[in-house]
Amino acid sequence: MPSPTLYEETLTRIDALLGDDADWVSAMATVACELHHAFDYYHWTGFYRAVTDDLLVVGPYQGGHGCLQIPFSRGVCGAAARTKQTQLVPDVEAFPGHIACSSTTKSEIVVPILTPAGRVLGVLDVDSDFPDAFDAVDQQYLERLCAGLGARFSRQRDL
Ligand code: SME
């Protein structure tokens, strides 16, 4: 069950760890690690980077195997990048075109990382082996975290 207190503590710790000079890759690696170890229902936690305006490539992650490339036209990650909207999926079997990198995943949340100008830098993807594991609390805090990353790396070109 998502806890606002645990999210507040985790996001505060991430901010402190990133400081003022973290680069894009070390920031993604640090965020994936801190989130994955803070929440027991997170079974895959990681980033896909928008290397072109229609292709996502996997970045730092925690957990089992992550698919390497996802076109914007496919999967939950593609839908988040294409629509620039968070995808909260209580049952991945019911999501048309869901890409199963792991056979144990039951539910998922994917949040786009947008610059203040609306450019897609990538997405934060979290999978759970529990059905219906994510709710509005997860969405609220993960969107806050991703907005911060989007603002911090708005000048980032090579993703
Ligand atoms: N399930 C995602 C693919 C990435 S794995 O979850 C790591 C999707 O449908 O886009």
PDB file of N, CA and C in Angstrom, residues 58-132:
ATOM      1  N   VAL A  58      16.262   1.519 -23.363  1.00  0.00           N
ATOM      2  CA  VAL A  58      16.349   1.323 -21.920  1.00  0.00           C
ATOM      3  C   VAL A  58      17.549   2.067 -21.325  1.00  0.00           C
ATOM      4  N   GLY A  59      17.333   2.597 -20.118  1.00  0.00           N
ATOM      5  CA  GLY A  59      18.396   3.265 -19.370  1.00  0.00           C
ATOM      6  C   GLY A  59      18.613   2.496 -18.077  1.00  0.00           C
ATOM      7  N   PRO A  60      19.123   3.162 -17.052  1.00  0.00           N
ATOM      8  CA  PRO A  60      19.364   2.479 -15.775  1.00  0.00           C
ATOM      9  C   PRO A  60      18.082   1.893 -15.186  1.00  0.00           C
ATOM     10  N   TYR A  61      18.208   0.643 -14.642  1.00  0.00           N
ATOM     11  CA  TYR A  61      17.048   0.010 -14.010  1.00  0.00           C
ATOM     12  C   TYR A  61      17.477  -0.975 -12.933  1.00  0.00           C
ATOM     13  N   GLN A  62      16.506  -1.342 -12.112  1.00  0.00           N
ATOM     14  CA  GLN A  62      16.682  -2.348 -11.071  1.00  0.00           C
ATOM     15  C   GLN A  62      15.645  -3.435 -11.312  1.00  0.00           C
ATOM     16  N   GLY A  63      16.043  -4.703 -11.085  1.00  0.00           N
ATOM     17  CA  GLY A  63      15.113  -5.802 -11.299  1.00  0.00           C
ATOM     18  C   GLY A  63      15.597  -6.703 -12.418  1.00  0.00           C
ATOM     19  N   GLY A  64      14.721  -7.603 -12.877  1.00  0.00           N
ATOM     20  CA  GLY A  64      15.079  -8.561 -13.925  1.00  0.00           C
ATOM     21  C   GLY A  64      15.247  -7.869 -15.272  1.00  0.00           C
ATOM     22  N   HIS A  65      15.308  -8.680 -16.331  1.00  0.00           N
ATOM     23  CA  HIS A  65      15.573  -8.165 -17.671  1.00  0.00           C
ATOM     24  C   HIS A  65      14.574  -7.099 -18.105  1.00  0.00           C
ATOM     25  N   GLY A  66      15.082  -6.004 -18.737  1.00  0.00           N
ATOM     26  CA  GLY A  66      14.225  -4.984 -19.325  1.00  0.00           C
ATOM     27  C   GLY A  66      14.414  -4.970 -20.833  1.00  0.00           C
ATOM     28  N   CYS A  67      13.305  -4.968 -21.597  1.00  0.00           N
ATOM     29  CA  CYS A  67      13.400  -4.921 -23.059  1.00  0.00           C
ATOM     30  C   CYS A  67      14.269  -3.733 -23.454  1.00  0.00           C
ATOM     31  N   LEU A  68      15.039  -3.897 -24.545  1.00  0.00           N
ATOM     32  CA  LEU A  68      16.038  -2.866 -24.881  1.00  0.00           C
ATOM     33  C   LEU A  68      15.443  -1.663 -25.602  1.00  0.00           C
ATOM     34  N   GLN A  69      14.564  -1.921 -26.560  1.00  0.00           N
ATOM     35  CA  GLN A  69      14.020  -0.820 -27.362  1.00  0.00           C
ATOM     36  C   GLN A  69      12.490  -0.908 -27.434  1.00  0.00           C
ATOM     37  N   ILE A  70      11.820   0.262 -27.333  1.00  0.00           N
ATOM     38  CA  ILE A  70      10.364   0.309 -27.448  1.00  0.00           C
ATOM     39  C   ILE A  70       9.965   1.502 -28.314  1.00  0.00           C
ATOM     40  N   PRO A  71       9.356   1.267 -29.486  1.00  0.00           N
ATOM     41  CA  PRO A  71       8.884   2.394 -30.299  1.00  0.00           C
ATOM     42  C   PRO A  71       7.738   3.123 -29.584  1.00  0.00           C
ATOM     43  N   PHE A  72       7.599   4.411 -29.824  1.00  0.00           N
ATOM     44  CA  PHE A  72       6.490   5.172 -29.228  1.00  0.00           C
ATOM     45  C   PHE A  72       5.144   4.550 -29.569  1.00  0.00           C
ATOM     46  N   SER A  73       5.091   3.774 -30.648  1.00  0.00           N
ATOM     47  CA  SER A  73       3.819   3.181 -31.119  1.00  0.00           C
ATOM     48  C   SER A  73       3.435   1.935 -30.328  1.00  0.00           C
ATOM     49  N   ARG A  74       4.346   1.456 -29.423  1.00  0.00           N
ATOM     50  CA  ARG A  74       4.062   0.188 -28.760  1.00  0.00           C
ATOM     51  C   ARG A  74       4.093   0.262 -27.232  1.00  0.00           C
ATOM     52  N   GLY A  75       3.361  -0.658 -26.593  1.00  0.00           N
ATOM     53  CA  GLY A  75       3.448  -0.873 -25.160  1.00  0.00           C
ATOM     54  C   GLY A  75       2.904   0.246 -24.302  1.00  0.00           C
ATOM     55  N   VAL A  76       3.012   0.049 -22.993  1.00  0.00           N
ATOM     56  CA  VAL A  76       2.583   1.043 -22.011  1.00  0.00           C
ATOM     57  C   VAL A  76       3.554   2.214 -22.031  1.00  0.00           C
ATOM     58  N   CYS A  77       4.857   1.897 -22.180  1.00  0.00           N
ATOM     59  CA  CYS A  77       5.884   2.947 -22.233  1.00  0.00           C
ATOM     60  C   CYS A  77       5.685   3.831 -23.454  1.00  0.00           C
ATOM     61  N   GLY A  78       5.427   3.202 -24.599  1.00  0.00           N
ATOM     62  CA  GLY A  78       5.189   3.961 -25.822  1.00  0.00           C
ATOM     63  C   GLY A  78       3.975   4.870 -25.676  1.00  0.00           C
ATOM     64  N   ALA A  79       2.914   4.341 -25.038  1.00  0.00           N
ATOM     65  CA  ALA A  79       1.692   5.141 -24.849  1.00  0.00           C
ATOM     66  C   ALA A  79       1.968   6.370 -23.978  1.00  0.00           C
ATOM     67  N   ALA A  80       2.772   6.198 -22.920  1.00  0.00           N
ATOM     68  CA  ALA A  80       3.096   7.326 -22.035  1.00  0.00           C
ATOM     69  C   ALA A  80       3.906   8.385 -22.793  1.00  0.00           C
ATOM     70  N   ALA A  81       4.872   7.941 -23.618  1.00  0.00           N
ATOM     71  CA  ALA A  81       5.699   8.893 -24.375  1.00  0.00           C
ATOM     72  C   ALA A  81       4.873   9.583 -25.459  1.00  0.00           C
ATOM     73  N   ARG A  82       4.039   8.840 -26.145  1.00  0.00           N
ATOM     74  CA  ARG A  82       3.238   9.343 -27.262  1.00  0.00           C
ATOM     75  C   ARG A  82       2.175  10.346 -26.800  1.00  0.00           C
ATOM     76  N   THR A  83       1.482  10.012 -25.688  1.00  0.00           N
ATOM     77  CA  THR A  83       0.389  10.866 -25.193  1.00  0.00           C
ATOM     78  C   THR A  83       0.870  11.892 -24.172  1.00  0.00           C
ATOM     79  N   LYS A  84       2.135  11.736 -23.693  1.00  0.00           N
ATOM     80  CA  LYS A  84       2.669  12.597 -22.631  1.00  0.00           C
ATOM     81  C   LYS A  84       1.791  12.525 -21.371  1.00  0.00           C
ATOM     82  N   GLN A  85       1.110  11.374 -21.192  1.00  0.00           N
ATOM     83  CA  GLN A  85       0.223  11.164 -20.049  1.00  0.00           C
ATOM     84  C   GLN A  85       0.650   9.933 -19.253  1.00  0.00           C
ATOM     85  N   THR A  86       0.545  10.003 -17.909  1.00  0.00           N
ATOM     86  CA  THR A  86       0.816   8.841 -17.061  1.00  0.00           C
ATOM     87  C   THR A  86      -0.128   7.697 -17.420  1.00  0.00           C
ATOM     88  N   GLN A  87       0.434   6.475 -17.497  1.00  0.00           N
ATOM     89  CA  GLN A  87      -0.357   5.261 -17.746  1.00  0.00           C
ATOM     90  C   GLN A  87      -0.364   4.452 -16.446  1.00  0.00           C
ATOM     91  N   LEU A  88      -1.553   4.368 -15.809  1.00  0.00           N
ATOM     92  CA  LEU A  88      -1.699   3.586 -14.563  1.00  0.00           C
ATOM     93  C   LEU A  88      -2.473   2.328 -14.941  1.00  0.00           C
ATOM     94  N   VAL A  89      -1.817   1.171 -14.891  1.00  0.00           N
ATOM     95  CA  VAL A  89      -2.391  -0.068 -15.430  1.00  0.00           C
ATOM     96  C   VAL A  89      -2.603  -1.089 -14.310  1.00  0.00           C
ATOM     97  N   PRO A  90      -3.857  -1.267 -13.826  1.00  0.00           N
ATOM     98  CA  PRO A  90      -4.104  -2.207 -12.718  1.00  0.00           C
ATOM     99  C   PRO A  90      -3.926  -3.668 -13.117  1.00  0.00           C
ATOM    100  N   ASP A  91      -4.133  -3.958 -14.430  1.00  0.00           N
ATOM    101  CA  ASP A  91      -4.014  -5.337 -14.923  1.00  0.00           C
ATOM    102  C   ASP A  91      -3.383  -5.307 -16.309  1.00  0.00           C
ATOM    103  N   VAL A  92      -2.101  -5.672 -16.409  1.00  0.00           N
ATOM    104  CA  VAL A  92      -1.391  -5.555 -17.690  1.00  0.00           C
ATOM    105  C   VAL A  92      -2.011  -6.449 -18.769  1.00  0.00           C
ATOM    106  N   GLU A  93      -2.647  -7.542 -18.368  1.00  0.00           N
ATOM    107  CA  GLU A  93      -3.294  -8.423 -19.365  1.00  0.00           C
ATOM    108  C   GLU A  93      -4.400  -7.685 -20.106  1.00  0.00           C
ATOM    109  N   ALA A  94      -4.978  -6.699 -19.451  1.00  0.00           N
ATOM    110  CA  ALA A  94      -6.112  -5.963 -20.041  1.00  0.00           C
ATOM    111  C   ALA A  94      -5.657  -4.747 -20.845  1.00  0.00           C
ATOM    112  N   PHE A  95      -4.324  -4.470 -20.882  1.00  0.00           N
ATOM    113  CA  PHE A  95      -3.824  -3.303 -21.625  1.00  0.00           C
ATOM    114  C   PHE A  95      -3.426  -3.728 -23.034  1.00  0.00           C
ATOM    115  N   PRO A  96      -4.159  -3.250 -24.067  1.00  0.00           N
ATOM    116  CA  PRO A  96      -3.855  -3.683 -25.448  1.00  0.00           C
ATOM    117  C   PRO A  96      -2.418  -3.332 -25.833  1.00  0.00           C
ATOM    118  N   GLY A  97      -1.638  -4.341 -26.250  1.00  0.00           N
ATOM    119  CA  GLY A  97      -0.280  -4.094 -26.722  1.00  0.00           C
ATOM    120  C   GLY A  97       0.757  -4.042 -25.624  1.00  0.00           C
ATOM    121  N   HIS A  98       0.354  -4.422 -24.379  1.00  0.00           N
ATOM    122  CA  HIS A  98       1.341  -4.448 -23.297  1.00  0.00           C
ATOM    123  C   HIS A  98       2.521  -5.332 -23.698  1.00  0.00           C
ATOM    124  N   ILE A  99       3.751  -4.866 -23.433  1.00  0.00           N
ATOM    125  CA  ILE A  99       4.961  -5.632 -23.746  1.00  0.00           C
ATOM    126  C   ILE A  99       5.436  -6.317 -22.468  1.00  0.00           C
ATOM    127  N   ALA A 100       5.443  -7.654 -22.456  1.00  0.00           N
ATOM    128  CA  ALA A 100       5.819  -8.405 -21.246  1.00  0.00           C
ATOM    129  C   ALA A 100       7.307  -8.719 -21.257  1.00  0.00           C
ATOM    130  N   CYS A 101       8.115  -7.838 -20.622  1.00  0.00           N
ATOM    131  CA  CYS A 101       9.541  -8.144 -20.494  1.00  0.00           C
ATOM    132  C   CYS A 101       9.719  -9.233 -19.442  1.00  0.00           C
ATOM    133  N   SER A 102       8.772  -9.315 -18.502  1.00  0.00           N
ATOM    134  CA  SER A 102       8.775 -10.363 -17.472  1.00  0.00           C
ATOM    135  C   SER A 102       7.391 -11.003 -17.404  1.00  0.00           C
ATOM    136  N   SER A 103       7.353 -12.323 -17.256  1.00  0.00           N
ATOM    137  CA  SER A 103       6.057 -13.042 -17.226  1.00  0.00           C
ATOM    138  C   SER A 103       5.359 -12.887 -15.880  1.00  0.00           C
ATOM    139  N   THR A 104       6.046 -12.338 -14.874  1.00  0.00           N
ATOM    140  CA  THR A 104       5.449 -12.244 -13.527  1.00  0.00           C
ATOM    141  C   THR A 104       4.728 -10.925 -13.283  1.00  0.00           C
ATOM    142  N   THR A 105       4.932  -9.934 -14.167  1.00  0.00           N
ATOM    143  CA  THR A 105       4.323  -8.611 -13.959  1.00  0.00           C
ATOM    144  C   THR A 105       2.802  -8.678 -14.037  1.00  0.00           C
ATOM    145  N   LYS A 106       2.138  -8.069 -13.059  1.00  0.00           N
ATOM    146  CA  LYS A 106       0.673  -8.044 -13.038  1.00  0.00           C
ATOM    147  C   LYS A 106       0.119  -6.626 -13.227  1.00  0.00           C
ATOM    148  N   SER A 107       0.835  -5.617 -12.673  1.00  0.00           N
ATOM    149  CA  SER A 107       0.356  -4.237 -12.819  1.00  0.00           C
ATOM    150  C   SER A 107       1.545  -3.308 -13.063  1.00  0.00           C
ATOM    151  N   GLU A 108       1.270  -2.073 -13.509  1.00  0.00           N
ATOM    152  CA  GLU A 108       2.347  -1.192 -13.965  1.00  0.00           C
ATOM    153  C   GLU A 108       1.930   0.266 -13.914  1.00  0.00           C
ATOM    154  N   ILE A 109       2.908   1.161 -13.734  1.00  0.00           N
ATOM    155  CA  ILE A 109       2.676   2.596 -13.875  1.00  0.00           C
ATOM    156  C   ILE A 109       3.842   3.158 -14.662  1.00  0.00           C
ATOM    157  N   VAL A 110       3.552   3.986 -15.669  1.00  0.00           N
ATOM    158  CA  VAL A 110       4.590   4.621 -16.478  1.00  0.00           C
ATOM    159  C   VAL A 110       4.313   6.119 -16.523  1.00  0.00           C
ATOM    160  N   VAL A 111       5.335   6.914 -16.149  1.00  0.00           N
ATOM    161  CA  VAL A 111       5.197   8.366 -16.071  1.00  0.00           C
ATOM    162  C   VAL A 111       6.146   9.016 -17.073  1.00  0.00           C
ATOM    163  N   PRO A 112       5.652   9.904 -17.967  1.00  0.00           N
ATOM    164  CA  PRO A 112       6.546  10.574 -18.911  1.00  0.00           C
ATOM    165  C   PRO A 112       7.410  11.617 -18.199  1.00  0.00           C
ATOM    166  N   ILE A 113       8.632  11.822 -18.710  1.00  0.00           N
ATOM    167  CA  ILE A 113       9.532  12.865 -18.209  1.00  0.00           C
ATOM    168  C   ILE A 113       9.578  13.944 -19.281  1.00  0.00           C
ATOM    169  N   LEU A 114       8.963  15.094 -18.970  1.00  0.00           N
ATOM    170  CA  LEU A 114       8.831  16.173 -19.946  1.00  0.00           C
ATOM    171  C   LEU A 114       9.616  17.399 -19.491  1.00  0.00           C
ATOM    172  N   THR A 115      10.264  18.082 -20.433  1.00  0.00           N
ATOM    173  CA  THR A 115      10.874  19.363 -20.094  1.00  0.00           C
ATOM    174  C   THR A 115       9.744  20.374 -19.880  1.00  0.00           C
ATOM    175  N   PRO A 116      10.029  21.530 -19.250  1.00  0.00           N
ATOM    176  CA  PRO A 116       8.976  22.539 -19.087  1.00  0.00           C
ATOM    177  C   PRO A 116       8.356  22.941 -20.443  1.00  0.00           C
ATOM    178  N   ALA A 117       9.120  22.787 -21.538  1.00  0.00           N
ATOM    179  CA  ALA A 117       8.598  23.128 -22.876  1.00  0.00           C
ATOM    180  C   ALA A 117       7.797  21.967 -23.476  1.00  0.00           C
ATOM    181  N   GLY A 118       7.740  20.833 -22.771  1.00  0.00           N
ATOM    182  CA  GLY A 118       6.919  19.711 -23.233  1.00  0.00           C
ATOM    183  C   GLY A 118       7.667  18.688 -24.076  1.00  0.00           C
ATOM    184  N   ARG A 119       8.992  18.780 -24.169  1.00  0.00           N
ATOM    185  CA  ARG A 119       9.761  17.788 -24.932  1.00  0.00           C
ATOM    186  C   ARG A 119       9.888  16.512 -24.104  1.00  0.00           C
ATOM    187  N   VAL A 120       9.702  15.355 -24.742  1.00  0.00           N
ATOM    188  CA  VAL A 120       9.784  14.070 -24.032  1.00  0.00           C
ATOM    189  C   VAL A 120      11.253  13.655 -23.904  1.00  0.00           C
ATOM    190  N   LEU A 121      11.741  13.555 -22.661  1.00  0.00           N
ATOM    191  CA  LEU A 121      13.107  13.074 -22.426  1.00  0.00           C
ATOM    192  C   LEU A 121      13.108  11.557 -22.273  1.00  0.00           C
ATOM    193  N   GLY A 122      11.979  11.018 -21.779  1.00  0.00           N
ATOM    194  CA  GLY A 122      11.890   9.578 -21.563  1.00  0.00           C
ATOM    195  C   GLY A 122      10.709   9.266 -20.667  1.00  0.00           C
ATOM    196  N   VAL A 123      10.727   8.051 -20.082  1.00  0.00           N
ATOM    197  CA  VAL A 123       9.663   7.656 -19.162  1.00  0.00           C
ATOM    198  C   VAL A 123      10.269   6.911 -17.976  1.00  0.00           C
ATOM    199  N   LEU A 124       9.587   7.007 -16.841  1.00  0.00           N
ATOM    200  CA  LEU A 124       9.906   6.185 -15.659  1.00  0.00           C
ATOM    201  C   LEU A 124       8.877   5.066 -15.633  1.00  0.00           C
ATOM    202  N   ASP A 125       9.362   3.815 -15.609  1.00  0.00           N
ATOM    203  CA  ASP A 125       8.484   2.640 -15.683  1.00  0.00           C
ATOM    204  C   ASP A 125       8.633   1.811 -14.412  1.00  0.00           C
ATOM    205  N   VAL A 126       7.504   1.503 -13.757  1.00  0.00           N
ATOM    206  CA  VAL A 126       7.548   0.653 -12.567  1.00  0.00           C
ATOM    207  C   VAL A 126       6.559  -0.501 -12.747  1.00  0.00           C
ATOM    208  N   ASP A 127       7.050  -1.726 -12.564  1.00  0.00           N
ATOM    209  CA  ASP A 127       6.216  -2.925 -12.648  1.00  0.00           C
ATOM    210  C   ASP A 127       6.072  -3.556 -11.276  1.00  0.00           C
ATOM    211  N   SER A 128       4.916  -4.205 -11.048  1.00  0.00           N
ATOM    212  CA  SER A 128       4.712  -4.976  -9.819  1.00  0.00           C
ATOM    213  C   SER A 128       4.176  -6.367 -10.162  1.00  0.00           C
ATOM    214  N   ASP A 129       4.601  -7.352  -9.371  1.00  0.00           N
ATOM    215  CA  ASP A 129       4.074  -8.709  -9.533  1.00  0.00           C
ATOM    216  C   ASP A 129       2.715  -8.845  -8.834  1.00  0.00           C
ATOM    217  N   PHE A 130       2.303  -7.768  -8.153  1.00  0.00           N
ATOM    218  CA  PHE A 130       0.999  -7.766  -7.487  1.00  0.00           C
ATOM    219  C   PHE A 130      -0.033  -7.096  -8.403  1.00  0.00           C
ATOM    220  N   PRO A 131      -1.230  -7.633  -8.493  1.00  0.00           N
ATOM    221  CA  PRO A 131      -2.273  -6.964  -9.291  1.00  0.00           C
ATOM    222  C   PRO A 131      -2.686  -5.647  -8.633  1.00  0.00           C
ATOM    223  N   ASP A 132      -3.024  -4.615  -9.507  1.00  0.00           N
ATOM    224  CA  ASP A 132      -3.582  -3.370  -8.982  1.00  0.00           C
ATOM    225  C   ASP A 132      -2.737  -2.757  -7.862  1.00  0.00           C
TER     226      ASP A 132
END
